[in-house]
Structure formats: structure tokens, C-alpha cells
PDB file of C-alpha atoms in Angstrom:
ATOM      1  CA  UNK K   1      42.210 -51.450   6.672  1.00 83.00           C
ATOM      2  CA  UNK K   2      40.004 -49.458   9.194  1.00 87.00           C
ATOM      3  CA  UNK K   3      36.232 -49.804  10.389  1.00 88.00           C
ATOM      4  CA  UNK K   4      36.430 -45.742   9.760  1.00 88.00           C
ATOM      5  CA  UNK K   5      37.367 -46.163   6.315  1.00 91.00           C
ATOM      6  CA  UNK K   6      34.775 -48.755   5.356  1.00 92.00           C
ATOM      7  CA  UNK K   7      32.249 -46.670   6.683  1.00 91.00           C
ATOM      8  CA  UNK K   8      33.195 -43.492   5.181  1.00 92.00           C
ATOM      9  CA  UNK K   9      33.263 -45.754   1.677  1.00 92.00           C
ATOM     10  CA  UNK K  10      29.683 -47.201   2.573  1.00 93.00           C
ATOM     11  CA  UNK K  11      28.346 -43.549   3.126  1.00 92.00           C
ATOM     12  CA  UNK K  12      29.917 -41.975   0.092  1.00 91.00           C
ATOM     13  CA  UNK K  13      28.521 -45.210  -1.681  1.00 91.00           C
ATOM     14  CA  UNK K  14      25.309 -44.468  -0.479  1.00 92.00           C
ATOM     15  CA  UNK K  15      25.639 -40.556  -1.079  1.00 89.00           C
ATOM     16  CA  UNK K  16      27.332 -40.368  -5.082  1.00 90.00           C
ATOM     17  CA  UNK K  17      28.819 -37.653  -3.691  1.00 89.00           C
ATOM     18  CA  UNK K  18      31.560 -36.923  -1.096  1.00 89.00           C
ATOM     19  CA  UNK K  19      30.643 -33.312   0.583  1.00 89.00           C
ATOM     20  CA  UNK K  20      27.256 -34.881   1.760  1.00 90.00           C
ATOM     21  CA  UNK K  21      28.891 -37.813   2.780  1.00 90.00           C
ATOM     22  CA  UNK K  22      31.490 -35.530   4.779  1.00 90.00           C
ATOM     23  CA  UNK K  23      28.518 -33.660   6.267  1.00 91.00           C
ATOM     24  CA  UNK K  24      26.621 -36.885   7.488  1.00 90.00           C
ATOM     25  CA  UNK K  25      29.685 -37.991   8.973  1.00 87.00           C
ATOM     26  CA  UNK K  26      30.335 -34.640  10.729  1.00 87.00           C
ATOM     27  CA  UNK K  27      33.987 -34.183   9.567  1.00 88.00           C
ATOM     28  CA  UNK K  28      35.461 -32.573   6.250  1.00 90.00           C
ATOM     29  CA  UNK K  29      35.678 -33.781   2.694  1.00 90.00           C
ATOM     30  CA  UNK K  30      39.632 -34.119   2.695  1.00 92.00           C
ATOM     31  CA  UNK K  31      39.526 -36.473   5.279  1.00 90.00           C
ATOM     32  CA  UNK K  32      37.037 -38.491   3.627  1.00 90.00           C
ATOM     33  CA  UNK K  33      38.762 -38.177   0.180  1.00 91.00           C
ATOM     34  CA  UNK K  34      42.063 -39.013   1.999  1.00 92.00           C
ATOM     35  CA  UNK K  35      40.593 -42.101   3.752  1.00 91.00           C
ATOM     36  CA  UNK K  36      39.104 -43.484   1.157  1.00 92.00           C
ATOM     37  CA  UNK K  37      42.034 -43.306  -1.246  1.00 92.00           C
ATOM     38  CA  UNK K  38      44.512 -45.033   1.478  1.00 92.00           C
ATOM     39  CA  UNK K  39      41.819 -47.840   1.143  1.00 92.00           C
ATOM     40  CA  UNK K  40      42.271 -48.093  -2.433  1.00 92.00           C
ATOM     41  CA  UNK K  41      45.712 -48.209  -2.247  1.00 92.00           C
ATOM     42  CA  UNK K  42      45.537 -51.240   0.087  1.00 92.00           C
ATOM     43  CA  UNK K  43      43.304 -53.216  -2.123  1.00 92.00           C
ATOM     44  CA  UNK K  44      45.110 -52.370  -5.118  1.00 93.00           C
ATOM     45  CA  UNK K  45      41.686 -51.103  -6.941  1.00 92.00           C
ATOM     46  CA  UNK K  46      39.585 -48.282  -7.668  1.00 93.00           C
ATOM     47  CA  UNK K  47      36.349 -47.832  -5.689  1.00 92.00           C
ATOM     48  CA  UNK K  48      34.910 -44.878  -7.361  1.00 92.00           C
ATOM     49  CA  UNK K  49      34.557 -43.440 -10.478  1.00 90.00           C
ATOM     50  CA  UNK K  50      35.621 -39.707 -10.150  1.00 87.00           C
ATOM     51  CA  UNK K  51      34.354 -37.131 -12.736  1.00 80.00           C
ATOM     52  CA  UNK K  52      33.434 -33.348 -12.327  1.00 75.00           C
ATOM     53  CA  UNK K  53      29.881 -34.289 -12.449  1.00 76.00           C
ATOM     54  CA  UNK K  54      28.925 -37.330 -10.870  1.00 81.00           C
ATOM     55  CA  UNK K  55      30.656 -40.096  -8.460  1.00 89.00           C
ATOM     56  CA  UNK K  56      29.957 -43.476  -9.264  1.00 91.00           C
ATOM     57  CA  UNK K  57      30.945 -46.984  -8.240  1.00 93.00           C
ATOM     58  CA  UNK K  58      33.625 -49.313 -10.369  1.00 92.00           C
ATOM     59  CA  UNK K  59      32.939 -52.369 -10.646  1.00 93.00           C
ATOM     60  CA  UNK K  60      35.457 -53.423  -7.769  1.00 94.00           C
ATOM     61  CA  UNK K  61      33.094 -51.223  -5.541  1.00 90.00           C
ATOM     62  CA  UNK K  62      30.098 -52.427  -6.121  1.00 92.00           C
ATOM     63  CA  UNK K  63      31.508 -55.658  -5.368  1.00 94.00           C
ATOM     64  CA  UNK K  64      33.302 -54.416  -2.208  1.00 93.00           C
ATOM     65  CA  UNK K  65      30.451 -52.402  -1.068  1.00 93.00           C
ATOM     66  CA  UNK K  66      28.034 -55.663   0.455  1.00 94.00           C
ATOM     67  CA  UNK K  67      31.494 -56.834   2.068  1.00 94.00           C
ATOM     68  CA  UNK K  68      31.855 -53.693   3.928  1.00 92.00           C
ATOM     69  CA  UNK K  69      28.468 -53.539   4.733  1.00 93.00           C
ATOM     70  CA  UNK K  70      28.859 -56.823   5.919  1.00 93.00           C
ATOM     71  CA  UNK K  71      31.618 -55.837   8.192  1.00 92.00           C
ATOM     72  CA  UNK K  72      29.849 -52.956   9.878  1.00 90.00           C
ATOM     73  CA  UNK K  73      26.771 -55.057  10.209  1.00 91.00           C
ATOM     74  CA  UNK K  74      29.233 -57.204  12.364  1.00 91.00           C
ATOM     75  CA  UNK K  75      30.711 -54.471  14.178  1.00 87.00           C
ATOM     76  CA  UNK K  76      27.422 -53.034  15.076  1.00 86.00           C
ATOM     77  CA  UNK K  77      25.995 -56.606  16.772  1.00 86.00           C
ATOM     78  CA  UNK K  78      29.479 -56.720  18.490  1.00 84.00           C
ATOM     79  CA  UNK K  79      29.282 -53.591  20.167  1.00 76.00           C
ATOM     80  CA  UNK K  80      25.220 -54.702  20.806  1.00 74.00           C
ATOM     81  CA  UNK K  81      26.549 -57.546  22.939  1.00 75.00           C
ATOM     82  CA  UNK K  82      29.047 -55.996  25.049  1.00 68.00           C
ATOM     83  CA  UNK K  83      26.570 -52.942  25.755  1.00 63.00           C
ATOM     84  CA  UNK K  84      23.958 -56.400  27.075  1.00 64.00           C
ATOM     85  CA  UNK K  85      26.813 -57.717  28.622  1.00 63.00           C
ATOM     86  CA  UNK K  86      27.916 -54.473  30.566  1.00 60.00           C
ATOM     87  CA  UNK K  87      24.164 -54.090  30.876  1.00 57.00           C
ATOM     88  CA  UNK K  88      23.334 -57.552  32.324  1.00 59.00           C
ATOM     89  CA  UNK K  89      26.484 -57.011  34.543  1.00 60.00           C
ATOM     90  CA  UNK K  90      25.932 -53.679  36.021  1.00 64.00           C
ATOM     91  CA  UNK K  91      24.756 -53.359  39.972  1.00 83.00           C
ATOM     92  CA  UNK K  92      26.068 -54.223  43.074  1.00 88.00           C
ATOM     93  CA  UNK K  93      27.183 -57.110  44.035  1.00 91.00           C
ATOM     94  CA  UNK K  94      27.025 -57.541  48.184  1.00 94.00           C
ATOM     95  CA  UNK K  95      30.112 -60.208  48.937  1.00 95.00           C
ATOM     96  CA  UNK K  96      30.610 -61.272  52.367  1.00 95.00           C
ATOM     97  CA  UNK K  97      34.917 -62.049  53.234  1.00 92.00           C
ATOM     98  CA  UNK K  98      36.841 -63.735  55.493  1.00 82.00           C
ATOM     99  CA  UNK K  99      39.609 -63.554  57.568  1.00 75.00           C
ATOM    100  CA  UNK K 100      42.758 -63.913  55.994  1.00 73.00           C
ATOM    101  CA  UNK K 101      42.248 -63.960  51.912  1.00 81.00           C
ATOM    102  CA  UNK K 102      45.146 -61.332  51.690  1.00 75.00           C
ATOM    103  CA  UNK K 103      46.165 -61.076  48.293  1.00 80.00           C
ATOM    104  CA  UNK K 104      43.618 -63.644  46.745  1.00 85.00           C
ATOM    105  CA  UNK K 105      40.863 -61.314  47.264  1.00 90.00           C
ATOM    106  CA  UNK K 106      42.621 -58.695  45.532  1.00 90.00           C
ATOM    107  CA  UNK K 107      42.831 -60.569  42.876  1.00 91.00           C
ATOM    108  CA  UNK K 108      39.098 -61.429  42.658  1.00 93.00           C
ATOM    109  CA  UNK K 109      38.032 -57.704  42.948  1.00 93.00           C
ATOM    110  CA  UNK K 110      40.916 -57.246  39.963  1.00 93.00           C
ATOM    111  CA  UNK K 111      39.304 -60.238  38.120  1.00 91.00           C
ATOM    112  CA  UNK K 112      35.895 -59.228  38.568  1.00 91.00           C
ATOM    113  CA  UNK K 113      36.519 -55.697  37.094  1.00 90.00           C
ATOM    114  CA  UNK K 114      38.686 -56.452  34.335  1.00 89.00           C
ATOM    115  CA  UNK K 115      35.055 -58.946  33.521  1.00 87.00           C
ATOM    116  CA  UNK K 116      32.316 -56.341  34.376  1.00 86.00           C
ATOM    117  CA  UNK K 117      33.654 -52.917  34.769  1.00 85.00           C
ATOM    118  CA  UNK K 118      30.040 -51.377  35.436  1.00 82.00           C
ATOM    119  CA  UNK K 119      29.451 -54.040  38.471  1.00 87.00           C
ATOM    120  CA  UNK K 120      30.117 -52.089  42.200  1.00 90.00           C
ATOM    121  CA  UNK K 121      31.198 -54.753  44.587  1.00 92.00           C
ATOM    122  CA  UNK K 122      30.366 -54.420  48.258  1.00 93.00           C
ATOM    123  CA  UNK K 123      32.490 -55.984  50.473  1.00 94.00           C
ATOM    124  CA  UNK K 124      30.743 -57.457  54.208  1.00 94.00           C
ATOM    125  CA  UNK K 125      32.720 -58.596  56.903  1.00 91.00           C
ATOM    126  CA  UNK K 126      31.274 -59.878  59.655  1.00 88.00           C
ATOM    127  CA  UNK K 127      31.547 -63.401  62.003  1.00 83.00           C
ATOM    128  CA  UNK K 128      31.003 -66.134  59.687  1.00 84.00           C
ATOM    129  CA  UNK K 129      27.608 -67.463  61.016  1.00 84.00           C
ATOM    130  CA  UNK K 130      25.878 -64.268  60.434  1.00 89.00           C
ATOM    131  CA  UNK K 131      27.093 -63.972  57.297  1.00 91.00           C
ATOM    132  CA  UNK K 132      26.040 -67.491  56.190  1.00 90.00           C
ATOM    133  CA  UNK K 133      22.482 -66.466  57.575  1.00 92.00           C
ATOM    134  CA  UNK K 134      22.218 -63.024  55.404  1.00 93.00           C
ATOM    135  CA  UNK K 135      23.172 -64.907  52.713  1.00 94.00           C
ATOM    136  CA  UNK K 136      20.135 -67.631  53.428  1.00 92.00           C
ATOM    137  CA  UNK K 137      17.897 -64.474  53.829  1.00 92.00           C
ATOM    138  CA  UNK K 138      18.759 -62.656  50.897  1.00 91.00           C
ATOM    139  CA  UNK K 139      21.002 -59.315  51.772  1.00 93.00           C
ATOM    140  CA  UNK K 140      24.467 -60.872  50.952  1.00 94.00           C
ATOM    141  CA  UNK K 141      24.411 -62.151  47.632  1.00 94.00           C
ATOM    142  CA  UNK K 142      27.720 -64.739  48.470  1.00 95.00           C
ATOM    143  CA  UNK K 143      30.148 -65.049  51.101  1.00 95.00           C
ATOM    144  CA  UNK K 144      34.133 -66.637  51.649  1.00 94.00           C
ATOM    145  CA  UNK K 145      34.347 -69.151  54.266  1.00 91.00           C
ATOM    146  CA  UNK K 146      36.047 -71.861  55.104  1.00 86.00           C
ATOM    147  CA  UNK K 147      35.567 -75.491  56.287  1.00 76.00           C
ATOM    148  CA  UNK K 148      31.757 -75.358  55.807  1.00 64.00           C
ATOM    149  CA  UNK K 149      29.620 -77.986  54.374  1.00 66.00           C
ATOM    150  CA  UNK K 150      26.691 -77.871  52.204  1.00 61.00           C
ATOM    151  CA  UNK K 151      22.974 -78.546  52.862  1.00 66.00           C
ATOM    152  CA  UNK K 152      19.377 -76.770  53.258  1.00 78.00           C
ATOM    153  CA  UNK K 153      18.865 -73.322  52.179  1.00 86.00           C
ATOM    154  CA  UNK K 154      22.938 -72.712  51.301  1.00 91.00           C
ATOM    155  CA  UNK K 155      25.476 -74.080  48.399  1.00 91.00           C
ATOM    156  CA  UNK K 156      28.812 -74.156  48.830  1.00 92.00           C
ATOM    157  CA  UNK K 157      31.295 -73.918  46.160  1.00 91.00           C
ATOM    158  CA  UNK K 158      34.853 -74.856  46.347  1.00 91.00           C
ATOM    159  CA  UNK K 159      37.042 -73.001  45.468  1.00 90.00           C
ATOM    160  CA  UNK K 160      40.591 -73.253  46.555  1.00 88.00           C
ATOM    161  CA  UNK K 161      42.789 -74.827  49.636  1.00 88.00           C
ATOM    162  CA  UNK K 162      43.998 -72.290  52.001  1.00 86.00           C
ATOM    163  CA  UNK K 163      47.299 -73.225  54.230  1.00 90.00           C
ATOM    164  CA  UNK K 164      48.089 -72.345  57.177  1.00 92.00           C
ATOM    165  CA  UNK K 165      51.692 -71.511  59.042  1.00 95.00           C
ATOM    166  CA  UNK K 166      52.808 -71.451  62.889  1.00 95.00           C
ATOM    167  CA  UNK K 167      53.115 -68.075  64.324  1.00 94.00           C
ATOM    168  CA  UNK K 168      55.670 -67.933  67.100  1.00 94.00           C
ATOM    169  CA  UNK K 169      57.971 -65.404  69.013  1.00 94.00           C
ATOM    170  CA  UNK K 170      60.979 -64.643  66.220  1.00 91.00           C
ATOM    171  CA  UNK K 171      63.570 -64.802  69.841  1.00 93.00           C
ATOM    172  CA  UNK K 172      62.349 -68.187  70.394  1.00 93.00           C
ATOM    173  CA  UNK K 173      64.640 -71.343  69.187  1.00 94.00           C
ATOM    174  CA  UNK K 174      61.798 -72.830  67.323  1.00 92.00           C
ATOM    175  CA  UNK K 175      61.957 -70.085  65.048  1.00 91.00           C
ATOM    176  CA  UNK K 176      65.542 -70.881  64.150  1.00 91.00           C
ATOM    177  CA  UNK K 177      64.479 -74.066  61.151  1.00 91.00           C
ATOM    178  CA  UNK K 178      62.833 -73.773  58.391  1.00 93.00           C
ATOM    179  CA  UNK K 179      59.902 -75.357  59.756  1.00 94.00           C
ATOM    180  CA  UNK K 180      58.105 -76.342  63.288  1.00 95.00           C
ATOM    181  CA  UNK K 181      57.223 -79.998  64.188  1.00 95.00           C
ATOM    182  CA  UNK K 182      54.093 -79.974  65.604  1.00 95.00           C
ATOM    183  CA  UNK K 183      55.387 -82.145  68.978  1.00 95.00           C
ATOM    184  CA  UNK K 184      57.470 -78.936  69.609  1.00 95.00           C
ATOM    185  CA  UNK K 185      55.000 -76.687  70.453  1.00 95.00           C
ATOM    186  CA  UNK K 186      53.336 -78.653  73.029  1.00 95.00           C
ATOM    187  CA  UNK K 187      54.981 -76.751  75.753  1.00 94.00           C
ATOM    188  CA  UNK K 188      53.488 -73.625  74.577  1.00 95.00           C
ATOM    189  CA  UNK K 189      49.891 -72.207  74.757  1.00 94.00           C
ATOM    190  CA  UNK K 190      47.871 -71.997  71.887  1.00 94.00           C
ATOM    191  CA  UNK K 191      46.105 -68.409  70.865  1.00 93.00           C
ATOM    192  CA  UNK K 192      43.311 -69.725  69.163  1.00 91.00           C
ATOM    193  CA  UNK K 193      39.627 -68.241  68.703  1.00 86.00           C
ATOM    194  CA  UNK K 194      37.244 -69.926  70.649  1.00 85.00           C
ATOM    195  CA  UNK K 195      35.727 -73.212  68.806  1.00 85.00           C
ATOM    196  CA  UNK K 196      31.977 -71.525  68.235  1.00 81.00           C
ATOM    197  CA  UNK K 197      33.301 -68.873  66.451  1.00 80.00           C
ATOM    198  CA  UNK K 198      35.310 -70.598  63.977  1.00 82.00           C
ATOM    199  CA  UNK K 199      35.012 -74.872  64.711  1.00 84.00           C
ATOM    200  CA  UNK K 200      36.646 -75.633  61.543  1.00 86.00           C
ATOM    201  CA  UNK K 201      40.020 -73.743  61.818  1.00 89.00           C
ATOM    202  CA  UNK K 202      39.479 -74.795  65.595  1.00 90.00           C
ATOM    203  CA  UNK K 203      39.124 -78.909  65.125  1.00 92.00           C
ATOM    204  CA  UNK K 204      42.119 -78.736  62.194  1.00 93.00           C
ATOM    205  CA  UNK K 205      44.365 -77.236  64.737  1.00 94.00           C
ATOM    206  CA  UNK K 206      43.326 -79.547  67.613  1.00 94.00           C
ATOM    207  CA  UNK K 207      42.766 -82.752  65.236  1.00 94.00           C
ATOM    208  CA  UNK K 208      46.540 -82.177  64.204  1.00 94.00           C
ATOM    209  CA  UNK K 209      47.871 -81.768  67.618  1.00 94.00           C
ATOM    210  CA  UNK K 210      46.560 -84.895  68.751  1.00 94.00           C
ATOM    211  CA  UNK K 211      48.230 -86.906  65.507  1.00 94.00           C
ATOM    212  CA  UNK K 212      51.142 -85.127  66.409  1.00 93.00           C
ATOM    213  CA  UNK K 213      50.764 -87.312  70.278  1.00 94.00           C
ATOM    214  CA  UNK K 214      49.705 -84.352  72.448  1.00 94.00           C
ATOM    215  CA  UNK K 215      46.635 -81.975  73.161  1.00 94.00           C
ATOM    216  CA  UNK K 216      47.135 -78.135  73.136  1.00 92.00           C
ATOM    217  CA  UNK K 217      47.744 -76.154  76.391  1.00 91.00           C
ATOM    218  CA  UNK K 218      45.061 -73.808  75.943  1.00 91.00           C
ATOM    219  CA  UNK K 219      46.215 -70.388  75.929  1.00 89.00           C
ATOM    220  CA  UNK K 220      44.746 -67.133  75.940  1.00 85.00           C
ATOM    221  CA  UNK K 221      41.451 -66.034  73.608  1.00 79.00           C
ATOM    222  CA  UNK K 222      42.810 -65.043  70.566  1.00 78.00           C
ATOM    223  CA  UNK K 223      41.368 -61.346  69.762  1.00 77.00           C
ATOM    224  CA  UNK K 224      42.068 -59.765  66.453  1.00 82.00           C
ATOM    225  CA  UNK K 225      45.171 -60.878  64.408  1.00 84.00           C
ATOM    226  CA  UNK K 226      47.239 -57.929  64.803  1.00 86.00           C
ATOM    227  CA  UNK K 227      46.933 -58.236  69.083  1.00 88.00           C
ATOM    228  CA  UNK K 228      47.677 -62.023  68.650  1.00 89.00           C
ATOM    229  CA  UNK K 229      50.829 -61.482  66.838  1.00 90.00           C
ATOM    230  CA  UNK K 230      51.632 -57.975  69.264  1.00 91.00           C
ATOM    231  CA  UNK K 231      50.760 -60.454  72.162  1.00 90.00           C
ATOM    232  CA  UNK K 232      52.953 -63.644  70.960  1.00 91.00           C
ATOM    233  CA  UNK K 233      55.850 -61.093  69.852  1.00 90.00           C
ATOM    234  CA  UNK K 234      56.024 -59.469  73.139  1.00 89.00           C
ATOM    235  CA  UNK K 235      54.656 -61.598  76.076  1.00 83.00           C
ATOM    236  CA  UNK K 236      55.798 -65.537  77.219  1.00 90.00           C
ATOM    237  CA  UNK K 237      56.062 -67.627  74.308  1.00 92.00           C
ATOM    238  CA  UNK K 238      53.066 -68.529  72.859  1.00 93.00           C
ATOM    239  CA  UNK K 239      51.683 -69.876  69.175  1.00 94.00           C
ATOM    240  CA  UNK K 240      49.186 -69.713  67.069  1.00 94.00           C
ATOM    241  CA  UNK K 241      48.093 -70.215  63.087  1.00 94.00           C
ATOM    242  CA  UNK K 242      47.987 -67.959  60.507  1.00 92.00           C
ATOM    243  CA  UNK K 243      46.686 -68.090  56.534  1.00 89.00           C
ATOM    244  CA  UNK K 244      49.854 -68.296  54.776  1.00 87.00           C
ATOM    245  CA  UNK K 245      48.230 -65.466  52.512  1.00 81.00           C
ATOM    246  CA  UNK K 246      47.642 -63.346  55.197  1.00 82.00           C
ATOM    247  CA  UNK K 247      50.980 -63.980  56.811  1.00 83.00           C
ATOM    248  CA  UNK K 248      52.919 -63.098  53.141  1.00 75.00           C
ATOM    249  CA  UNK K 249      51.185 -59.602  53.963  1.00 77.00           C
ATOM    250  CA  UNK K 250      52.528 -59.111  57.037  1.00 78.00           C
ATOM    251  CA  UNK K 251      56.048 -58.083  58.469  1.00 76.00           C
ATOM    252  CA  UNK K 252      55.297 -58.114  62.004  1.00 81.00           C
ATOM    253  CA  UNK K 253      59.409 -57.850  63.565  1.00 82.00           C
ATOM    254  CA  UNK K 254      58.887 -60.200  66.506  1.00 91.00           C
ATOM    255  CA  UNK K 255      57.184 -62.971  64.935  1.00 93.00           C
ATOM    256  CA  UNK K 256      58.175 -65.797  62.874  1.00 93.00           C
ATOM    257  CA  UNK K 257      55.872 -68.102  60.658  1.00 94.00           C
ATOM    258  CA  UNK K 258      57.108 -71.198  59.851  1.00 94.00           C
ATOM    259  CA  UNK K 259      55.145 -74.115  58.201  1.00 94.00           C
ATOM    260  CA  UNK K 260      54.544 -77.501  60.078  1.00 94.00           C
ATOM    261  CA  UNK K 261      57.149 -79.492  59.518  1.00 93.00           C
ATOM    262  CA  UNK K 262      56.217 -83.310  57.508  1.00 88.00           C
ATOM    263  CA  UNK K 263      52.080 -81.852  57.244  1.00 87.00           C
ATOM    264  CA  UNK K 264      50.199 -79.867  55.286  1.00 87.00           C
ATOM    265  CA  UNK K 265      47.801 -77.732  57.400  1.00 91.00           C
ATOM    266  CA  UNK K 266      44.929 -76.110  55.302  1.00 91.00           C
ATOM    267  CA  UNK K 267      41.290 -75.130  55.084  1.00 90.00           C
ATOM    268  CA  UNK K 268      38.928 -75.220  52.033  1.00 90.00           C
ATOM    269  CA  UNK K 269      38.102 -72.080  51.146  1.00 90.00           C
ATOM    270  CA  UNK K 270      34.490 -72.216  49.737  1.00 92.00           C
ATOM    271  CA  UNK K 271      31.978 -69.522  48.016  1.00 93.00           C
ATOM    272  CA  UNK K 272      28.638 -69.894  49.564  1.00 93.00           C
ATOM    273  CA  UNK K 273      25.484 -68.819  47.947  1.00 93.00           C
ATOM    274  CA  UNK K 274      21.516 -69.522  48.393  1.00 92.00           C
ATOM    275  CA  UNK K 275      20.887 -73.023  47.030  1.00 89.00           C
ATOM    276  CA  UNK K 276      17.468 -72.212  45.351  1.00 88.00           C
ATOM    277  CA  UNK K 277      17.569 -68.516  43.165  1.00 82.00           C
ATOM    278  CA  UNK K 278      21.468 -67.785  43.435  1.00 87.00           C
ATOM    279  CA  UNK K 279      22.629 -64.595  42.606  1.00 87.00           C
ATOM    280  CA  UNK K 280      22.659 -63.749  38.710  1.00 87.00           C
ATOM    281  CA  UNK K 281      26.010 -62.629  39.199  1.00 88.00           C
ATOM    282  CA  UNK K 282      27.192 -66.168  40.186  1.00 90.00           C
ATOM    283  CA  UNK K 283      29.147 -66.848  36.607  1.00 90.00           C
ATOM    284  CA  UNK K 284      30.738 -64.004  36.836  1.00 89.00           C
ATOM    285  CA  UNK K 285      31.984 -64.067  40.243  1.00 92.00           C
ATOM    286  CA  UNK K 286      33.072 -68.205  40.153  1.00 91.00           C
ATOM    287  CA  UNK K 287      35.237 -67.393  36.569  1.00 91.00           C
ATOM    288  CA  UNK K 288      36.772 -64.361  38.866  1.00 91.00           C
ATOM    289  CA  UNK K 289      37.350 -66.707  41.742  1.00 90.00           C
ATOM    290  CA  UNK K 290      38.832 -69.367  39.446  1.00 89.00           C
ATOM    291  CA  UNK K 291      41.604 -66.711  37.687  1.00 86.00           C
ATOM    292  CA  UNK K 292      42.338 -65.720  41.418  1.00 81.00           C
ATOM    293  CA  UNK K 293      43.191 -69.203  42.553  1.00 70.00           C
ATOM    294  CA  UNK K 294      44.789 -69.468  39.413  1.00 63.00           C
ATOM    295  CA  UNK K 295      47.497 -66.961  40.259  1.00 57.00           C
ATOM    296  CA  UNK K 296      48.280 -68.644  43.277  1.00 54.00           C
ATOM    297  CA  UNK K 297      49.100 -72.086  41.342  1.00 53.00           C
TER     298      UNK K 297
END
């Protein structure tokens, strides 16, 4: 049984006469003669009475005909609420990122269009203290960041842990195991960005060092990710860390990424949004966010 059939049975119903119902349906009278007979064949009745001069209801139709009226009533609010939905969902949402989501923000973007096809998502990048501030004042709706912690004007959400691996030369014998003890890599100089940009990722590292019975030899300022890894490839050995997501995205042929060996290294990933008057689109985006980290179960 199809919703086209029941409504070309409701109009022909309503007509007593199947050329005007063809013409207020905008197609031709065989296809509404056909239609309607496959639907009597799949109920097993008769839903007209055909004569030369009039067409009339059986009985079985004029009990069938409040049932599909019924169902097209239904249709009609279901297609009412996904036209608010799409509606309610349609704009731009302004999203501030961060450093190393790889494929996990892929698969937010994926989630959030699969949810609200009409909703345009612009992406921000940009240090993660400005982009905690635009979010306070209004012109980023949310942002990704890590390690942060709640209080005044912002909320943060949590939403996943992020690990991290040790990036090392590939020619160096660390990179020969499965994994790196943390101990090892005291002879080596850490890459690292400086602690005000990022003090989270910055304290993990050098909180873990010091369990591990040493303090890092600082090496030199990390710059972006791709002239770390060129730099720790090519020049004296050197380390750093890397988002295991991000470093599943790259094939860089000189370095190795191995995970600490006995440890877990990670950072909470968080969504941050204004704490009074969050974005409408807040729902939305945390079920996205929640079939994203989902995926990476």
C-alpha cells in the first residue's frame, strides 16, 4: 500500500468521479484507475461502485475512507515537523577547533549534517584563549579545547579523552619497540609549545616527565606541527607529542610515534559554550559530538 494510492482514493472519494479527480491531481485517469484498483486488490475488497453513470462508495469504502484520511492527516503533520525541524535548524553555526581532532571532527561535521542538512557550519581556528574569549563575547557560538576548566561567563562540556603518542626520529633506536618509556627520552630535547599558549598539554607533558624521575631538556619552540615533525625527522634527535588522531593522519617518513610505554597520556577534549544564553544549536551539536566519540569507541 502507497501514500499515492490512498490519496488518489480519498480524492476520487471526494470527487464521485475519476476524470476530475485525475485533473485535481494533475495526472491522467488511467493512472488513477490503475492505482486505485492495485489497492483493491491488496485489501481484497471493492472500494467503489462503478456504473456508466455515477461512482459511488461500497460499503468497504466508506469504511476505509476515514482510515485513509487518517493516514494522510498523519503524513501531513509528519512532513510539518521535519519542515520546523529543518526550519529551527537552519543558519550558521560559528565553531571554533583545535589542534589535532583529525578524523573526529570529520565525523562531527558528518554527524551534524546527516541531523540538520540546512545548518552551514563555520569552522574558526585560532589560539585557544582568543577563541574562549569570542565565545564569552558572542561571535563563536562553541569552541574544541582541551584541558580547560569551567567557571564565570563559559561552560565546558566534556566530551571525549584525547591521547597522545611520542614523536621521535624513525633512525633513532627508540623507535625500534612498540612503545617509548618515558625515562628514555630524557636525553633528548623536548619540542613543545611554550606553556602560555597551551598550559594544559604543557603541565601533562612535564607532570609525566617528572613521575617518570627526570625533568625535560628543553628543546627548541615548537612551531607548527608539520615543521616539528620536518625538524625532529631531519635535525639531532629530538621529541615531542602528538594527538594520536592527528598522528593516524599523518605519514610523515622520518618520524615514528610510539605510545608511552606502562601510561596513558591524554587530554580532555571539552566543548565550550557561554554559560548564560548558549547557542540554540547546542542539542544538536552535543548529539553530533556524542556519535563522533562514539566511532572512536
Amino acid at each position: 500500500m502507497e501514500l499515492r494510492q490512498l490519496r488518489y482514493f480519498v480524492t476520487v472519494a471526494e470527487e464521485r468521479h475519476f476524470g476530475r479527480a485525475a485533473e485535481r491531481l494533475h495526472i491522467g485517469q488511467p493512472a488513477v484507475s490503475q492505482q486505485i484498483r492495485r489497492l483493491e486488490r491488496e485489501l481484497g475488497a471493492d472500494l467503489f461502485d462503478r456504473s456508466p453513470r455515477h461512482v459511488r462508495l461500497t460499503p468497504a469504502g466508506e469504511r476505509f475512507l476515514p482510515e485513509a484520511r487518517a493516514v494522510l492527516a498523519a503524513e501531513s503533520r509528519a512532513l510539518a515537523v521535519a519542515a520546523a525541524f529543518a526550519q529551527e535548524y537552519a543558519g550558521t553555526l560559528r565553531l571554533g577547533t583545535s589542534a589535532g581532532l583529525g578524523s573526529r571532527l570529520d565525523d562531527v561535521l558528518d554527524a551534524l549534517a546527516r541531523r540538520a542538512p540546512h545548518l552551514a557550519v563555520e569552522l574558526v581556528a585560532a589560539p585557544t584563549g582568543e577563541r574562549l574569549d569570542r565565545v564569552a563575547a558572542g561571535s563563536l557560538d562553541a569552541t574544541f579545547v582541551r584541558g580547560a576548566r569551567g567557571g564565570g561567563a563559559l561552560r565546558f562540556l566534556p566530551l571525549w579523552e584525547e591521547p597522545l603518542v611520542i614523536a621521535l626520529p624513525a633512525r633513532h633506536r627508540l623507535s625500534r619497540g612498540r612503545d617509548v618509556a618515558l625515562a628514555d627520552l630524557a636525553p633528548l630535547p623536548l619540542r613543545l609549545v611554550p606553556r602560555h599558549r597551551n598550559p594544559a598539554l604543557a603541565d601533562l607533558v612535564a607532570g609525566a616527565c617528572r613521575e617518570a624521575g627526570f625533568a625535560p631538556l628543553p628543546g627548541p619552540p615548537a612551531g607548527s606541527l608539520h615543521d616539528t615533525l620536518a625538524a625532529i625527522g631531519a635535525g639531532p634527535p629530538t621529541w615531542t607529542v602528538v594527538y594520536a588522531s592527528q598522528a593516524g593522519q599523518l605519514r610523515p617518513a622520518r618520524v615514528a610515534f610510539r605510545p608511552p610505554r606502562g601510561r596513558t597520556l591524554a587530554l580532555t577534549t571539552a566543548l565550550c559554550v557561554r554559560a548564560e544564553a548558549p547557542t540554540p544549536f547546542l542539542p544538536l551539536l552535543r548529539a553530533a559530538c556524542a556519535a563522533a566519540g562514539d566511532r572512536h569507541e
